[in-house]
Coordinates of C-alpha atoms in Angstrom, one line a residue:
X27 CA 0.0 0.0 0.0
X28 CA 3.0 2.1 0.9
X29 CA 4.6 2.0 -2.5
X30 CA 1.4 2.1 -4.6
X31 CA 2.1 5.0 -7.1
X32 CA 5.5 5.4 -6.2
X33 CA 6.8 4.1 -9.7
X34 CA 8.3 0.8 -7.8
X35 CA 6.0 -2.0 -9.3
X36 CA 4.1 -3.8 -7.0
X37 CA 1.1 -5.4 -6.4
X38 CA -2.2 -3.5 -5.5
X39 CA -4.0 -4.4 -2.5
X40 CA -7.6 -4.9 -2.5
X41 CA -8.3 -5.6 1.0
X42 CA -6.6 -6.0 4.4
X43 CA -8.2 -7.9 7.5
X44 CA -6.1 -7.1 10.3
X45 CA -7.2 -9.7 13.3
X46 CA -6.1 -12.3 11.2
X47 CA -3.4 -10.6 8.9
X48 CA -5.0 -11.9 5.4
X49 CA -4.3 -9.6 2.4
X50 CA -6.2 -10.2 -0.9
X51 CA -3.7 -9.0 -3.6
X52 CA -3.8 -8.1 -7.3
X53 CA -2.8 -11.1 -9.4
X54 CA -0.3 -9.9 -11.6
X55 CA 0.3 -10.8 -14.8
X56 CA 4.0 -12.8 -15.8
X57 CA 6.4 -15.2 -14.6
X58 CA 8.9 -15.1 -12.0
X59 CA 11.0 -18.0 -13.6
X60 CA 13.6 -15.3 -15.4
X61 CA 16.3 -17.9 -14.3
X62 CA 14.4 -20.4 -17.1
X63 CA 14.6 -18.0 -20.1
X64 CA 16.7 -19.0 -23.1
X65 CA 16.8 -15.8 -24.8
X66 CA 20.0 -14.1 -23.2
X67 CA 18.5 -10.9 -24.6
X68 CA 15.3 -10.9 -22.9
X69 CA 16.6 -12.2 -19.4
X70 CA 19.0 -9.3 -19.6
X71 CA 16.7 -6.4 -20.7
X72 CA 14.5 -7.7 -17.8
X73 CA 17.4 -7.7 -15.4
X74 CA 18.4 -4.2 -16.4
X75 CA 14.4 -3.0 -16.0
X76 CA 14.5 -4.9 -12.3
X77 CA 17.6 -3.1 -11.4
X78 CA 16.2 0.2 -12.3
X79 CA 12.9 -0.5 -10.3
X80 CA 15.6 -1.1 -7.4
X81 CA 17.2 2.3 -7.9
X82 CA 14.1 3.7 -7.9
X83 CA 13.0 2.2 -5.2
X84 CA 15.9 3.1 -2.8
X85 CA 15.6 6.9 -4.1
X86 CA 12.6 7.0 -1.9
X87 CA 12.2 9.2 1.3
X88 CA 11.1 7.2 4.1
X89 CA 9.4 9.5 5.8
X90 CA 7.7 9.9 2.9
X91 CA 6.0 6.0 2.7
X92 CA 4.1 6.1 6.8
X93 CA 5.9 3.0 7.2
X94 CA 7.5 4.5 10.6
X95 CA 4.9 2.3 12.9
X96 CA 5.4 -1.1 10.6
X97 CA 8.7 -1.0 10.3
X98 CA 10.2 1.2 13.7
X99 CA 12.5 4.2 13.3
X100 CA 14.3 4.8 10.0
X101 CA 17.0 6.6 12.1
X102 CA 19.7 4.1 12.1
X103 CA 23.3 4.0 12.0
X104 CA 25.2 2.3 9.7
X105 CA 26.0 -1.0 12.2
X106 CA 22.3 -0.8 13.1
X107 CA 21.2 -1.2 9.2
X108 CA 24.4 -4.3 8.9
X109 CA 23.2 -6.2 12.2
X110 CA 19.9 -5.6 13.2
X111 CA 18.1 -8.1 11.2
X112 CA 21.4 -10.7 11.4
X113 CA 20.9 -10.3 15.5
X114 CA 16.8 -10.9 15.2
X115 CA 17.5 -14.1 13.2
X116 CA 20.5 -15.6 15.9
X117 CA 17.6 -14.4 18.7
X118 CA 14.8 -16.6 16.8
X119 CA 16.6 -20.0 16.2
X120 CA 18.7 -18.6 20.2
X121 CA 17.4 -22.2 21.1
X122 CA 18.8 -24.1 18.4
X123 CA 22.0 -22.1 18.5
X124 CA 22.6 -22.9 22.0
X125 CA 23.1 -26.6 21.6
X126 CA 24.6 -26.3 18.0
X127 CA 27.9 -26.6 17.3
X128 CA 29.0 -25.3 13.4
X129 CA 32.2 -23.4 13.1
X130 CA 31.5 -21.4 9.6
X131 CA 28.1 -20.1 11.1
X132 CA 30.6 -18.7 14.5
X133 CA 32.7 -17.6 12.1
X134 CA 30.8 -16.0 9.7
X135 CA 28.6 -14.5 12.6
X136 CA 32.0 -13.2 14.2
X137 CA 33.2 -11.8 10.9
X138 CA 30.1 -10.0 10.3
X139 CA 30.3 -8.0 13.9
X140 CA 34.0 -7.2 13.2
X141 CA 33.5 -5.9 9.4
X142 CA 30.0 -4.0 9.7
X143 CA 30.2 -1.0 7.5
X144 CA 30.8 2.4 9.5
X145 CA 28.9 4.6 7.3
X146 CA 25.7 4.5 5.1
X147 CA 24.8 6.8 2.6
X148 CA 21.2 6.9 3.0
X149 CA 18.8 4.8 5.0
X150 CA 16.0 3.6 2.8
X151 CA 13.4 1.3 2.3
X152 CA 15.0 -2.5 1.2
X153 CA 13.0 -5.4 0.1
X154 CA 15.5 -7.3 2.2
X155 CA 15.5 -10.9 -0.2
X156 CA 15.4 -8.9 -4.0
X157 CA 16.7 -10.5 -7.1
X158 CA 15.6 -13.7 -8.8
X159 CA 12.8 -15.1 -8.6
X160 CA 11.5 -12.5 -6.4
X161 CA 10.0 -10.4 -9.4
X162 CA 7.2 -10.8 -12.1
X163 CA 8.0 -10.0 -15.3
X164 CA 6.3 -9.8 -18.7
X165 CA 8.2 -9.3 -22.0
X166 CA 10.6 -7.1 -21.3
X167 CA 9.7 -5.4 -18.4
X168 CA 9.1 -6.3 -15.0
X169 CA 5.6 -6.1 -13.7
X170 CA 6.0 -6.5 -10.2
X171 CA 8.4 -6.8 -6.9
X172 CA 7.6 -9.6 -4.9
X173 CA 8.0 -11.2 -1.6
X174 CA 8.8 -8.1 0.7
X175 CA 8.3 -10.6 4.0
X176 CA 12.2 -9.0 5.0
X177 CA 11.0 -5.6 3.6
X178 CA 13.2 -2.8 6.4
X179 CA 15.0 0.2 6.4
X180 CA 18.4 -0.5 5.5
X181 CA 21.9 0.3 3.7
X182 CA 21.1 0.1 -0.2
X183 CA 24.0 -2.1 -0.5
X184 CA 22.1 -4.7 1.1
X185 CA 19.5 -5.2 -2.0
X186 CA 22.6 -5.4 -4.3
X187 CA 24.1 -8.2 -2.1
X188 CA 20.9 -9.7 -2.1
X189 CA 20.8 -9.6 -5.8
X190 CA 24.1 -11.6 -5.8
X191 CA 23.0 -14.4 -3.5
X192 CA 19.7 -15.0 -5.6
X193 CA 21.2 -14.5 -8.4
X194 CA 23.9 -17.4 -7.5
X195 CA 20.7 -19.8 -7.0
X196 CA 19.2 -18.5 -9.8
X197 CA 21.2 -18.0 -12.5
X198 CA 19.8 -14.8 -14.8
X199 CA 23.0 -14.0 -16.9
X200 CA 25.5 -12.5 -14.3
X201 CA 25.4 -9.0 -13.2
X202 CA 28.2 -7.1 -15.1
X203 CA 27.6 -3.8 -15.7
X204 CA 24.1 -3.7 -13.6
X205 CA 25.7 -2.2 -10.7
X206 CA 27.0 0.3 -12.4
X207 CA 23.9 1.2 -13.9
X208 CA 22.3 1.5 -10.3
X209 CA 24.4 4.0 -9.3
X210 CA 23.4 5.9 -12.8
X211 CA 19.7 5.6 -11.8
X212 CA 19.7 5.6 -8.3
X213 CA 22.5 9.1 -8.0
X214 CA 23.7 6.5 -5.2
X215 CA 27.2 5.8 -5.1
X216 CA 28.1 1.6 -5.9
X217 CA 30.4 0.5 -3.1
X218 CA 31.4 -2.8 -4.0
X219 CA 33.7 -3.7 -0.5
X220 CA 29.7 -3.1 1.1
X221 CA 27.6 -5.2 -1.3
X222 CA 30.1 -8.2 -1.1
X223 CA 29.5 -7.6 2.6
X224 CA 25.9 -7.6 2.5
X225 CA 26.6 -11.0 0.1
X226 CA 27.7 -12.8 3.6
X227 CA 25.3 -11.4 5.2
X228 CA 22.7 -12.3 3.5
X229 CA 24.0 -16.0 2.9
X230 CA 24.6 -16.7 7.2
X231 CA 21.3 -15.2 7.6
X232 CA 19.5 -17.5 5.0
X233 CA 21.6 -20.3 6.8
X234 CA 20.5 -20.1 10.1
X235 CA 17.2 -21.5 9.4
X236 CA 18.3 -23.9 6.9
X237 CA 21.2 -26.0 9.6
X238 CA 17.9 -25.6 11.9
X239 CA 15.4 -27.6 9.3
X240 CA 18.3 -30.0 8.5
X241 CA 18.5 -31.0 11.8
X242 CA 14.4 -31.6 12.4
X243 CA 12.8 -34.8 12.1
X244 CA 9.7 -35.9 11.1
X245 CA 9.6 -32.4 8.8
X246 CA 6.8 -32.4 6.0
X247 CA 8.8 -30.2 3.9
X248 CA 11.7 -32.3 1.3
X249 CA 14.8 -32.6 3.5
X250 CA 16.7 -33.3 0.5
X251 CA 16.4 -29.5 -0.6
X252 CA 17.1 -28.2 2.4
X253 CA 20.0 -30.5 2.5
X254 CA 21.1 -29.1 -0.5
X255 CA 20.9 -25.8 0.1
X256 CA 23.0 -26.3 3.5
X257 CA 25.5 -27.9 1.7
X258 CA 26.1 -25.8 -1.4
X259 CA 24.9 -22.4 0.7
X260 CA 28.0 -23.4 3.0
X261 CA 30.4 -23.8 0.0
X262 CA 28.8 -20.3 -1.6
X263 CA 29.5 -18.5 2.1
X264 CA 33.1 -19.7 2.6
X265 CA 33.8 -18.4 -1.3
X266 CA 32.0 -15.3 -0.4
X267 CA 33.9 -14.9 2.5
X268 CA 37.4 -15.4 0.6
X269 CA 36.6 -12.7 -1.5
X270 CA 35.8 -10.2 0.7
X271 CA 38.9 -10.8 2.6
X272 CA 41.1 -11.2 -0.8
X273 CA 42.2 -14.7 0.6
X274 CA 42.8 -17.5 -2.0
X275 CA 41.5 -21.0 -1.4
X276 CA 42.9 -24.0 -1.7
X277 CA 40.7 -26.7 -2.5
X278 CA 41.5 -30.6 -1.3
X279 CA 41.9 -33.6 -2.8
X280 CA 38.9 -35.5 -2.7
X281 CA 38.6 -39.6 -3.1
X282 CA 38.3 -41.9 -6.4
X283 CA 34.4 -42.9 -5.6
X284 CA 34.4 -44.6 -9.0
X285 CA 33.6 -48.2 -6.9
X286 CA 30.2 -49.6 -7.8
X287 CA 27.5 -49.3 -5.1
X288 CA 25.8 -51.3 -2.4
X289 CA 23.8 -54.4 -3.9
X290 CA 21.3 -53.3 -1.4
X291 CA 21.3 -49.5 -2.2
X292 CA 21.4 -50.6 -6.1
X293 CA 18.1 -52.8 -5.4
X294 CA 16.0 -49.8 -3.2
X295 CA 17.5 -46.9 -6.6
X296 CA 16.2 -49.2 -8.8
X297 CA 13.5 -50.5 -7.1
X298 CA 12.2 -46.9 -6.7
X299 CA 13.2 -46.0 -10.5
X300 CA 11.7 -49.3 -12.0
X301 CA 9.2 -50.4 -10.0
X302 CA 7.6 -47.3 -7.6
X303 CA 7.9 -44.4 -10.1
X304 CA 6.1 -45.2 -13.2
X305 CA 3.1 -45.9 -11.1
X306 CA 3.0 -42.8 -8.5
X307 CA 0.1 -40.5 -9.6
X308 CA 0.8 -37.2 -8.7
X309 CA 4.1 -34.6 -9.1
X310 CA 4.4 -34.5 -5.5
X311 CA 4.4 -38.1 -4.9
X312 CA 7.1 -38.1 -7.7
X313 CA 9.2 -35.6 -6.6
X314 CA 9.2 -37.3 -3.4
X315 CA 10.2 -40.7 -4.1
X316 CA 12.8 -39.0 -6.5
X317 CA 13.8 -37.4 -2.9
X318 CA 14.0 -40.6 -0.9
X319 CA 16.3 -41.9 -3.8
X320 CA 18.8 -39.2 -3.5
X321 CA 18.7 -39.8 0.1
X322 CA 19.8 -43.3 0.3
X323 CA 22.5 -42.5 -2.2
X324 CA 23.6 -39.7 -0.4
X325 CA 23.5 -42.1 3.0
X326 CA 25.8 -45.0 1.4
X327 CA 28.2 -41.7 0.4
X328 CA 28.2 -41.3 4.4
X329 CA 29.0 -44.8 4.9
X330 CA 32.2 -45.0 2.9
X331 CA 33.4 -41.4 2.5
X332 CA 32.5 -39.8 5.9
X333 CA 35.2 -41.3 7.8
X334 CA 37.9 -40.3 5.8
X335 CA 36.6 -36.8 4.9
X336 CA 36.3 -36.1 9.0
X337 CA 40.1 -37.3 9.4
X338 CA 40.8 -34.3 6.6
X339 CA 39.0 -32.0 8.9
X340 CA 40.3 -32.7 12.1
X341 CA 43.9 -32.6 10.0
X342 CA 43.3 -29.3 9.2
X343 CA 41.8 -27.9 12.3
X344 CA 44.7 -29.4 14.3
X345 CA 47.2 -27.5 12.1
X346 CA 45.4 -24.4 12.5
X347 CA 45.2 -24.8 16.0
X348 CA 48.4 -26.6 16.7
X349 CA 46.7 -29.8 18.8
X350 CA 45.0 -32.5 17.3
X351 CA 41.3 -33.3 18.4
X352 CA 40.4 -36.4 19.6
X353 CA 37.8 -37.2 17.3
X354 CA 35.9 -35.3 15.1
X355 CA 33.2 -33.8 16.6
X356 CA 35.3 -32.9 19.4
X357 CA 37.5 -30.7 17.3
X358 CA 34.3 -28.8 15.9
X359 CA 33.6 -28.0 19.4
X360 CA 37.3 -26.8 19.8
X361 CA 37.5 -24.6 16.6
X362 CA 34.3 -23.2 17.3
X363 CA 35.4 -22.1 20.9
X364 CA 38.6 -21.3 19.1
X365 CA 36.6 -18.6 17.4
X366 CA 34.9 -17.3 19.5
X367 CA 37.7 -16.4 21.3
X368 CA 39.8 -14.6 18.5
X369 CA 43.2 -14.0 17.7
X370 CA 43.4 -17.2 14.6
X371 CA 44.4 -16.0 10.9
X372 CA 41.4 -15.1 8.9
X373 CA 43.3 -16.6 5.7
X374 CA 43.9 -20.0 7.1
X375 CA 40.4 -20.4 9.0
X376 CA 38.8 -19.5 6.0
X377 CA 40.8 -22.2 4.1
X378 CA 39.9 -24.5 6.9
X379 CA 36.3 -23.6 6.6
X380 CA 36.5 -23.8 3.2
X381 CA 38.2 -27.2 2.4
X382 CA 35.5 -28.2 5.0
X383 CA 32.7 -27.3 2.9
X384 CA 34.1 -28.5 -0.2
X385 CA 34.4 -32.4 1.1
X386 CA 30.9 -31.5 2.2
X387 CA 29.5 -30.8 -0.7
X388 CA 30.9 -33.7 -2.6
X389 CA 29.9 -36.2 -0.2
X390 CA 26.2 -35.3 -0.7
X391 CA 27.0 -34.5 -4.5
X392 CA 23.3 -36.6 -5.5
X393 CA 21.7 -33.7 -3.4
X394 CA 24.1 -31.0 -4.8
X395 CA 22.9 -32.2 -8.5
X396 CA 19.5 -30.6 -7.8
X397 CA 21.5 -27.1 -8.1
X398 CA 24.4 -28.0 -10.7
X399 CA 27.0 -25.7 -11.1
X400 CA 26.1 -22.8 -8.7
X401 CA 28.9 -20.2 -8.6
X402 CA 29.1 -16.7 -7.7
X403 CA 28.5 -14.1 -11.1
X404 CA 31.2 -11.7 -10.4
X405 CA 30.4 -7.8 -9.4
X406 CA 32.4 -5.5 -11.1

């Protein structure tokens, strides 16, 4: 309702019931799916239309939009626009964290308090999750901004790291020159060293939730995507991290898993290829049993690999931290204490968090295969 006529594209809103906080919203015409268009030129005349709606929509005066009582005060400082809705998440999942030990979330948590920006240029209205898919588009142009569920006052640079981490899952035909062009529309200055720090920020915040639903049971929701994206959001943080801090990663050697499989795992895949699939009924069912599959495969991976991947890690942590652990979930513990504490080498702990993240990955490389490929587009 706020941005209705304001030249930012959004939905109108045809009626608001407060009690039970139901909105009845204009169905807009288009698609969201700009990451499945095979026409580079479209995808990037629609980019280049999205990131002008962006600049517009930062060029706004707050005080302007009566947002003041939705969204608090607009006067913040520049740490307060970095951390605020970082610190809301940690308090959220506070119960989770408590019990949960993962050095890259400390880490990345830590870095994030030590590297917060010390000046913003303006304060403005950010959608707070912007980029692909979170738009509707039409032809060339985009016909609406969607999802605004992390909607806040903010540092501008936040919706351009934003855009990077979508567009890393989403893959829309990179962002070179688009930046550029914001500053163009938007008379806002492009400050890269900020947007690759909102790109971490904006990763570990997306995270937090995701190690929470990975370590549920019983969830309703496909654990094999949420796998996924822990596994290959971890990979994308470390790298993200590494640039920022203009450290170079060096990735490990990873084993020959060219051996055949388990007879038993070969009989349940094929059992659920052959025999289960061709008669399920519906998508979901499908996609589910096409779930369970990559599962299982990802589970014998565990069996044979895990060992040997968690010897690699407690290798590295112990020459980081110059003791050995005495097994592997012990030295977790340690680097994450370790962390907390300060005073180790960004450069090495982010090669240790790195390499960490890499074995990772491959070990659950059946889940990893529902997002082939994923890498950062690089911001010029």
């Amino acid at each position: 309702q706020a941005l209705a006529g304001s030249g930012v594209p959004v939905p109108a809103v045809y009626a608001w019931e407060p009690q039970r906080r139901l909105a009845l919203f204009e169905r807009v015409a288009g698609s969201a799916a700009i990451d499945k268009l095979q026409d580079t030129r479209q995808q990037r005349a629609v980019m280049e239309d999205f990131i002008d709606a962006v600049a517009r929509l930062h060029q706004l005066q707050p005080e302007d939009l009566g947002l003041d009582d939705v969204l608090g005060s607009h006067e913040l400082s520049a740490r307060e626009c970095a951390l605020d809705d970082l610190e809301a998440q940690l308090e959220g999942f506070v119960t989770f964290l408590a019990d949960y030990m993962d050095p890259l979330l400390t880490y990345a948590v830590q870095w994030l308090r030590r590297f917060a920006p010390d000046s913003v240029q303006r304060v403005c209205l950010v959608q707070g999750d912007t980029g692909p898919v979170n738009f509707m588009f039409e032809g060339d142009r985009v016909t609406a901004l969607v999802d605004w569920e992390w909607g806040h006052w903010g540092d501008p640079m936040e919706d351009l790291g934003n855009i990077c981490v979508r567009e890393f899952w989403n893959p829309s035909g990179g962002l070179e020159g688009l930046f550029q062009r914001y500053a163009q529309k938007s008379g806002l200055r492009y400050q890269r060293d900020a947007a690759m720090y909102y790109r971490v920020q904006q990763n570990t915040r997306g995270m937090i939730p995701i190690h929470a639903a990975c370590q549920s049971r019983g969830m309703r929701e496909s654990m094999a995507w949420y796998l996924a994206y822990r596994y290959i959001g971890d990979r994308s943080t470390c790298e993200a991290l590494a640039e920022a801090m203009g450290v170079t990663v060096a990735r490990p050697e990873l084993p020959d898993d060219a051996a055949e499989s388990e007879p038993l795992v070969e009989a349940i895949l094929t059992g659920l290829q052959r025999d289960l699939l061709p008669d399920l009924q519906t998508d979901f069912s499908r996609a589910r049993a096409g779930d369970l599959g990559m599962l299982v495969a990802c589970l014998e991976r565990r069996q044979r690999y895990a060992g040997a991947l968690q010897q690699d890690d407690a290798a590295d942590i112990a020459g980081l931290l110059g003791r050995s652990p005495q097994e592997p979930t012990q030295g977790l513990a340690t680097l994450c204490t370790a962390i907390e504490q300060g005073g180790l080498d960004d450069a090495a702990l982010i090669n240790v968090l790195a390499r960490r993240a890499y074995r990772e990955e491959w070990l659950h490389r059946p889940l990893a295969a529902l997002y082939p490929a994923r890498r950062w587009s690089a911001i010029d």
